[in-house]
PDB file of C-alpha atoms and ligand atoms in Angstrom:
ATOM      1  CA  MET A  20       0.000   0.000   0.000  1.00 56.00           C
ATOM      2  CA  ARG A  21       1.330   3.373  -0.963  1.00 71.00           C
ATOM      3  CA  VAL A  22       1.311   5.760   1.948  1.00 87.00           C
ATOM      4  CA  LEU A  23       1.567   9.559   1.811  1.00 92.00           C
ATOM      5  CA  ARG A  24      -0.663   9.515  -1.260  1.00 92.00           C
ATOM      6  CA  HIS A  25      -1.145  13.277  -1.035  1.00 94.00           C
ATOM      7  CA  LEU A  26       2.555  13.888  -1.649  1.00 95.00           C
ATOM      8  CA  PHE A  27       2.448  11.858  -4.851  1.00 94.00           C
ATOM      9  CA  ASP A  28      -0.636  13.800  -5.936  1.00 95.00           C
ATOM     10  CA  ASP A  29       1.119  17.085  -5.178  1.00 97.00           C
ATOM     11  CA  ASN A  30       4.164  15.911  -7.107  1.00 97.00           C
ATOM     12  CA  LYS A  31       2.075  15.121 -10.197  1.00 97.00           C
ATOM     13  CA  GLU A  32       0.449  18.531 -10.074  1.00 98.00           C
ATOM     14  CA  TRP A  33       3.816  20.268  -9.605  1.00 97.00           C
ATOM     15  CA  ALA A  34       5.354  18.460 -12.595  1.00 97.00           C
ATOM     16  CA  ARG A  35       2.258  19.218 -14.677  1.00 97.00           C
ATOM     17  CA  LYS A  36       2.482  22.938 -13.941  1.00 97.00           C
ATOM     18  CA  ILE A  37       6.150  23.119 -14.880  1.00 96.00           C
ATOM     19  CA  LYS A  38       5.553  21.181 -18.124  1.00 96.00           C
ATOM     20  CA  GLU A  39       2.722  23.555 -18.943  1.00 97.00           C
ATOM     21  CA  THR A  40       5.189  26.430 -19.313  1.00 95.00           C
ATOM     22  CA  ASP A  41       8.082  24.329 -20.642  1.00 95.00           C
ATOM     23  CA  PRO A  42       7.082  20.914 -22.052  1.00 96.00           C
ATOM     24  CA  ASP A  43      10.709  19.721 -22.327  1.00 96.00           C
ATOM     25  CA  PHE A  44      11.816  21.023 -18.924  1.00 96.00           C
ATOM     26  CA  PHE A  45      12.397  17.650 -17.248  1.00 96.00           C
ATOM     27  CA  LEU A  46      13.765  16.022 -20.387  1.00 95.00           C
ATOM     28  CA  LYS A  47      16.391  18.756 -20.767  1.00 94.00           C
ATOM     29  CA  LEU A  48      17.225  18.552 -17.077  1.00 94.00           C
ATOM     30  CA  SER A  49      17.689  14.791 -17.234  1.00 93.00           C
ATOM     31  CA  ASN A  50      20.597  15.221 -19.654  1.00 89.00           C
ATOM     32  CA  GLN A  51      22.703  17.548 -17.527  1.00 87.00           C
ATOM     33  CA  GLN A  52      22.849  19.921 -14.584  1.00 89.00           C
ATOM     34  CA  THR A  53      24.721  23.209 -14.832  1.00 94.00           C
ATOM     35  CA  PRO A  54      24.035  25.061 -11.585  1.00 97.00           C
ATOM     36  CA  GLU A  55      26.011  28.243 -10.967  1.00 98.00           C
ATOM     37  CA  TYR A  56      25.528  28.126  -7.224  1.00 98.00           C
ATOM     38  CA  LEU A  57      26.333  25.835  -4.334  1.00 98.00           C
ATOM     39  CA  TRP A  58      24.082  26.565  -1.369  1.00 98.00           C
ATOM     40  CA  ILE A  59      25.166  25.507   2.113  1.00 98.00           C
ATOM     41  CA  GLY A  60      22.244  26.120   4.420  1.00 98.00           C
ATOM     42  CA  CYS A  61      20.377  24.971   7.503  1.00 98.00           C
ATOM     43  CA  SER A  62      18.143  21.882   7.397  1.00 98.00           C
ATOM     44  CA  ASP A  63      15.313  23.976   8.874  1.00 98.00           C
ATOM     45  CA  SER A  64      12.110  23.300   6.894  1.00 98.00           C
ATOM     46  CA  ARG A  65      11.403  27.029   6.724  1.00 98.00           C
ATOM     47  CA  VAL A  66      14.576  27.798   4.771  1.00 98.00           C
ATOM     48  CA  PRO A  67      14.267  25.938   1.447  1.00 97.00           C
ATOM     49  CA  ALA A  68      17.154  26.985  -0.806  1.00 98.00           C
ATOM     50  CA  ASN A  69      15.499  26.963  -4.231  1.00 97.00           C
ATOM     51  CA  GLN A  70      12.206  28.465  -3.187  1.00 97.00           C
ATOM     52  CA  LEU A  71      13.453  31.499  -1.359  1.00 97.00           C
ATOM     53  CA  VAL A  72      15.519  32.685  -4.315  1.00 98.00           C
ATOM     54  CA  ASP A  73      12.795  31.553  -6.732  1.00 97.00           C
ATOM     55  CA  LYS A  74      14.928  29.062  -8.631  1.00 96.00           C
ATOM     56  CA  LEU A  75      13.853  25.951 -10.506  1.00 94.00           C
ATOM     57  CA  PRO A  76      15.390  22.467 -10.189  1.00 96.00           C
ATOM     58  CA  GLY A  77      18.812  22.418 -11.811  1.00 96.00           C
ATOM     59  CA  GLU A  78      19.812  25.913 -10.744  1.00 97.00           C
ATOM     60  CA  ILE A  79      21.254  25.345  -7.262  1.00 98.00           C
ATOM     61  CA  PHE A  80      23.402  22.532  -5.887  1.00 98.00           C
ATOM     62  CA  VAL A  81      22.460  22.150  -2.238  1.00 98.00           C
ATOM     63  CA  HIS A  82      23.960  20.922   1.005  1.00 98.00           C
ATOM     64  CA  ARG A  83      22.041  21.396   4.238  1.00 98.00           C
ATOM     65  CA  ASN A  84      22.722  20.427   7.815  1.00 98.00           C
ATOM     66  CA  ILE A  85      21.814  21.685  11.253  1.00 98.00           C
ATOM     67  CA  ALA A  86      22.948  25.307  11.576  1.00 98.00           C
ATOM     68  CA  ASN A  87      24.799  25.353   8.217  1.00 98.00           C
ATOM     69  CA  VAL A  88      28.102  24.252   9.695  1.00 98.00           C
ATOM     70  CA  VAL A  89      31.167  23.497   7.555  1.00 98.00           C
ATOM     71  CA  VAL A  90      33.467  21.201   9.517  1.00 98.00           C
ATOM     72  CA  HIS A  91      37.009  20.676   8.206  1.00 96.00           C
ATOM     73  CA  THR A  92      36.701  16.886   8.406  1.00 97.00           C
ATOM     74  CA  ASP A  93      33.065  16.402   7.381  1.00 98.00           C
ATOM     75  CA  LEU A  94      33.417  14.127   4.344  1.00 98.00           C
ATOM     76  CA  ASN A  95      29.784  14.643   3.449  1.00 98.00           C
ATOM     77  CA  CYS A  96      30.075  18.412   3.158  1.00 98.00           C
ATOM     78  CA  LEU A  97      33.572  18.267   1.644  1.00 98.00           C
ATOM     79  CA  SER A  98      32.390  15.822  -1.026  1.00 98.00           C
ATOM     80  CA  VAL A  99      29.548  18.174  -1.931  1.00 98.00           C
ATOM     81  CA  ILE A 100      31.967  21.103  -2.186  1.00 98.00           C
ATOM     82  CA  GLN A 101      34.419  19.062  -4.257  1.00 98.00           C
ATOM     83  CA  PHE A 102      31.783  17.911  -6.732  1.00 98.00           C
ATOM     84  CA  ALA A 103      30.261  21.373  -6.992  1.00 98.00           C
ATOM     85  CA  VAL A 104      33.598  23.127  -7.543  1.00 98.00           C
ATOM     86  CA  GLU A 105      35.579  20.588  -9.552  1.00 98.00           C
ATOM     87  CA  VAL A 106      32.889  18.933 -11.649  1.00 98.00           C
ATOM     88  CA  LEU A 107      29.995  21.375 -11.846  1.00 97.00           C
ATOM     89  CA  LYS A 108      32.329  24.407 -11.765  1.00 98.00           C
ATOM     90  CA  VAL A 109      29.913  26.514  -9.742  1.00 98.00           C
ATOM     91  CA  LYS A 110      30.897  30.177  -9.653  1.00 98.00           C
ATOM     92  CA  HIS A 111      29.434  30.945  -6.246  1.00 98.00           C
ATOM     93  CA  ILE A 112      29.263  29.166  -2.908  1.00 98.00           C
ATOM     94  CA  ILE A 113      26.624  30.675  -0.653  1.00 98.00           C
ATOM     95  CA  VAL A 114      26.630  29.905   3.054  1.00 98.00           C
ATOM     96  CA  CYS A 115      23.177  30.936   4.202  1.00 98.00           C
ATOM     97  CA  GLY A 116      22.204  30.962   7.854  1.00 98.00           C
ATOM     98  CA  HIS A 117      18.966  32.189   9.328  1.00 98.00           C
ATOM     99  CA  TYR A 118      17.804  34.127  12.352  1.00 98.00           C
ATOM    100  CA  GLY A 119      15.953  32.067  14.919  1.00 98.00           C
ATOM    101  CA  CYS A 120      18.058  28.984  14.145  1.00 98.00           C
ATOM    102  CA  GLY A 121      17.264  26.203  16.621  1.00 98.00           C
ATOM    103  CA  GLY A 122      20.773  24.768  16.322  1.00 98.00           C
ATOM    104  CA  ILE A 123      22.337  28.105  17.223  1.00 98.00           C
ATOM    105  CA  LYS A 124      19.881  28.554  20.092  1.00 98.00           C
ATOM    106  CA  ALA A 125      20.664  25.107  21.489  1.00 97.00           C
ATOM    107  CA  SER A 126      24.394  25.848  21.319  1.00 98.00           C
ATOM    108  CA  MET A 127      23.903  28.880  23.561  1.00 97.00           C
ATOM    109  CA  ASP A 128      22.668  26.996  26.597  1.00 95.00           C
ATOM    110  CA  ASN A 129      24.425  24.545  28.866  1.00 96.00           C
ATOM    111  CA  LEU A 130      21.813  21.825  28.665  1.00 97.00           C
ATOM    112  CA  GLU A 131      22.322  18.331  27.333  1.00 96.00           C
ATOM    113  CA  HIS A 132      20.604  17.637  24.002  1.00 95.00           C
ATOM    114  CA  GLY A 133      22.089  14.241  23.204  1.00 97.00           C
ATOM    115  CA  LEU A 134      24.356  13.319  20.290  1.00 97.00           C
ATOM    116  CA  ILE A 135      23.767  16.667  18.629  1.00 97.00           C
ATOM    117  CA  ASP A 136      25.820  18.373  21.367  1.00 97.00           C
ATOM    118  CA  ASN A 137      28.905  17.132  19.533  1.00 97.00           C
ATOM    119  CA  TRP A 138      27.772  18.958  16.398  1.00 97.00           C
ATOM    120  CA  LEU A 139      26.742  22.061  18.314  1.00 97.00           C
ATOM    121  CA  CYS A 140      30.229  22.214  19.824  1.00 97.00           C
ATOM    122  CA  HIS A 141      31.370  23.770  16.546  1.00 98.00           C
ATOM    123  CA  ILE A 142      28.962  26.639  17.148  1.00 98.00           C
ATOM    124  CA  LYS A 143      30.002  26.934  20.772  1.00 98.00           C
ATOM    125  CA  ASP A 144      33.526  27.411  19.374  1.00 98.00           C
ATOM    126  CA  VAL A 145      32.242  30.366  17.339  1.00 98.00           C
ATOM    127  CA  TYR A 146      30.666  31.806  20.500  1.00 98.00           C
ATOM    128  CA  HIS A 147      33.939  31.271  22.341  1.00 98.00           C
ATOM    129  CA  TYR A 148      36.013  33.088  19.657  1.00 97.00           C
ATOM    130  CA  HIS A 149      33.664  36.066  19.747  1.00 98.00           C
ATOM    131  CA  GLN A 150      32.500  35.983  23.363  1.00 98.00           C
ATOM    132  CA  THR A 151      33.624  39.524  24.209  1.00 98.00           C
ATOM    133  CA  ARG A 152      31.628  40.980  21.316  1.00 98.00           C
ATOM    134  CA  ILE A 153      28.581  38.794  21.900  1.00 98.00           C
ATOM    135  CA  ASN A 154      28.528  39.305  25.667  1.00 97.00           C
ATOM    136  CA  SER A 155      28.791  43.077  25.201  1.00 98.00           C
ATOM    137  CA  LEU A 156      25.210  43.005  23.928  1.00 98.00           C
ATOM    138  CA  VAL A 157      22.539  43.364  26.574  1.00 96.00           C
ATOM    139  CA  SER A 158      19.546  41.535  25.132  1.00 97.00           C
ATOM    140  CA  ASP A 159      19.391  37.785  24.680  1.00 97.00           C
ATOM    141  CA  ASP A 160      17.802  38.289  21.249  1.00 98.00           C
ATOM    142  CA  GLY A 161      20.679  40.542  20.222  1.00 98.00           C
ATOM    143  CA  LYS A 162      23.208  37.905  21.287  1.00 98.00           C
ATOM    144  CA  PHE A 163      21.255  35.178  19.486  1.00 98.00           C
ATOM    145  CA  ASN A 164      21.010  37.171  16.244  1.00 98.00           C
ATOM    146  CA  LEU A 165      24.689  38.089  16.361  1.00 98.00           C
ATOM    147  CA  LEU A 166      25.744  34.465  16.866  1.00 98.00           C
ATOM    148  CA  CYS A 167      23.560  33.448  13.900  1.00 98.00           C
ATOM    149  CA  GLU A 168      25.469  36.011  11.792  1.00 98.00           C
ATOM    150  CA  LEU A 169      28.937  35.228  13.172  1.00 98.00           C
ATOM    151  CA  ASN A 170      28.352  31.528  12.562  1.00 98.00           C
ATOM    152  CA  VAL A 171      27.785  32.255   8.865  1.00 98.00           C
ATOM    153  CA  VAL A 172      30.958  34.334   8.689  1.00 98.00           C
ATOM    154  CA  GLU A 173      32.934  31.549  10.377  1.00 98.00           C
ATOM    155  CA  GLN A 174      31.570  28.907   8.006  1.00 98.00           C
ATOM    156  CA  VAL A 175      32.442  31.087   5.003  1.00 98.00           C
ATOM    157  CA  SER A 176      36.020  31.040   6.281  1.00 98.00           C
ATOM    158  CA  ASN A 177      35.893  27.279   6.734  1.00 98.00           C
ATOM    159  CA  VAL A 178      34.756  26.844   3.118  1.00 98.00           C
ATOM    160  CA  CYS A 179      37.654  29.026   1.959  1.00 98.00           C
ATOM    161  CA  HIS A 180      40.175  27.055   4.039  1.00 98.00           C
ATOM    162  CA  THR A 181      39.423  23.799   2.216  1.00 98.00           C
ATOM    163  CA  THR A 182      42.016  22.510  -0.214  1.00 97.00           C
ATOM    164  CA  ILE A 183      39.190  22.312  -2.760  1.00 98.00           C
ATOM    165  CA  VAL A 184      38.472  26.035  -2.835  1.00 98.00           C
ATOM    166  CA  GLN A 185      42.130  27.029  -2.593  1.00 97.00           C
ATOM    167  CA  ASN A 186      43.084  24.709  -5.456  1.00 98.00           C
ATOM    168  CA  ALA A 187      40.302  26.194  -7.559  1.00 98.00           C
ATOM    169  CA  TRP A 188      41.656  29.696  -6.939  1.00 98.00           C
ATOM    170  CA  LYS A 189      45.214  28.503  -7.635  1.00 97.00           C
ATOM    171  CA  SER A 190      44.151  27.182 -11.020  1.00 97.00           C
ATOM    172  CA  GLY A 191      42.493  30.488 -11.880  1.00 97.00           C
ATOM    173  CA  GLN A 192      38.915  29.244 -11.523  1.00 98.00           C
ATOM    174  CA  GLU A 193      36.421  31.990 -10.852  1.00 98.00           C
ATOM    175  CA  LEU A 194      34.870  31.220  -7.464  1.00 98.00           C
ATOM    176  CA  ALA A 195      33.317  33.521  -4.859  1.00 98.00           C
ATOM    177  CA  VAL A 196      32.210  32.475  -1.381  1.00 98.00           C
ATOM    178  CA  HIS A 197      29.360  34.478   0.127  1.00 98.00           C
ATOM    179  CA  GLY A 198      27.759  34.767   3.572  1.00 98.00           C
ATOM    180  CA  TRP A 199      24.050  35.479   3.748  1.00 98.00           C
ATOM    181  CA  ILE A 200      21.379  35.328   6.409  1.00 98.00           C
ATOM    182  CA  TYR A 201      17.654  34.825   6.034  1.00 98.00           C
ATOM    183  CA  ALA A 202      14.866  36.246   8.170  1.00 98.00           C
ATOM    184  CA  ILE A 203      12.027  33.739   8.430  1.00 98.00           C
ATOM    185  CA  GLU A 204       9.520  36.369   9.594  1.00 97.00           C
ATOM    186  CA  THR A 205       9.985  38.586   6.520  1.00 98.00           C
ATOM    187  CA  GLY A 206      11.093  36.047   3.898  1.00 98.00           C
ATOM    188  CA  LEU A 207      14.037  38.292   3.077  1.00 98.00           C
ATOM    189  CA  LEU A 208      17.734  37.600   2.661  1.00 98.00           C
ATOM    190  CA  LYS A 209      20.510  39.851   3.922  1.00 98.00           C
ATOM    191  CA  ASP A 210      24.038  39.876   2.533  1.00 98.00           C
ATOM    192  CA  LEU A 211      26.564  39.849   5.375  1.00 98.00           C
ATOM    193  CA  ASP A 212      29.188  41.379   3.046  1.00 97.00           C
ATOM    194  CA  VAL A 213      31.834  38.742   3.553  1.00 97.00           C
ATOM    195  CA  CYS A 214      32.372  37.811  -0.075  1.00 97.00           C
ATOM    196  CA  ILE A 215      35.760  36.106  -0.514  1.00 97.00           C
ATOM    197  CA  THR A 216      37.206  35.576  -3.989  1.00 97.00           C
ATOM    198  CA  ASN A 217      40.889  34.722  -3.524  1.00 95.00           C
ATOM    199  CA  LYS A 218      43.369  33.348  -1.021  1.00 94.00           C
ATOM    200  CA  ASN A 219      44.767  36.760  -0.081  1.00 94.00           C
ATOM    201  CA  GLU A 220      41.461  37.471   1.640  1.00 95.00           C
ATOM    202  CA  ILE A 221      41.807  34.617   4.123  1.00 95.00           C
ATOM    203  CA  SER A 222      43.992  34.453   7.217  1.00 93.00           C
ATOM    204  CA  ARG A 223      47.669  33.887   6.479  1.00 94.00           C
ATOM    205  CA  ILE A 224      47.937  30.657   8.484  1.00 94.00           C
ATOM    206  CA  HIS A 225      45.260  29.056   6.337  1.00 95.00           C
ATOM    207  CA  GLN A 226      46.741  30.044   2.981  1.00 95.00           C
ATOM    208  CA  ILE A 227      48.149  27.086   1.046  1.00 92.00           C
ATOM    209  CA  LYS A 228      50.967  27.910  -1.387  1.00 88.00           C
TER     210      LYS A 228
HETATM  211 CO1  LIG B 316      18.602  26.542  11.557  1.00 77.58          CO
END
């Protein structure tokens, strides 16, 4: 017995609507993908990459995890970045966080949440690096919002520190890494102005010759 029948119905209707405007859309897409963007975002159901920048299938290569964290040794994320950069030749990597992120919130308390605490430790590290700045804010909301932003900035750096991105720059490949944040309550994106396009823009210790 097929369960979740409504999702299959919705899928049929969705495909029908797309074919209505472009009858060959799926056929063309089945032959190749040529996305210009790699999106690294939060798994949060309210932050769907394609929808919030109004892009169709085939336009964005996507990796999502809790709190859009890029860990130096995460083979899953690194494999996505490698494929996107070396095979798909994306021109932009966008790390997109969001305000009100549950992962960020959970990293700010001292409670036990189970296995996920090991993942959230990476965000606690970000808090630790920037604790003077964060703790200088009075309101809890202000601290929370700032950590959501600083986490994006930190993950942009982590993307740039990978051998994948640095090798792409070394070979002259055009590749920019961006940090954005999304506000769920307005549906709007904000650019955090941390666009990095070459190795001279990252910290010296991380630069690979
Ligand atoms: Co989140």
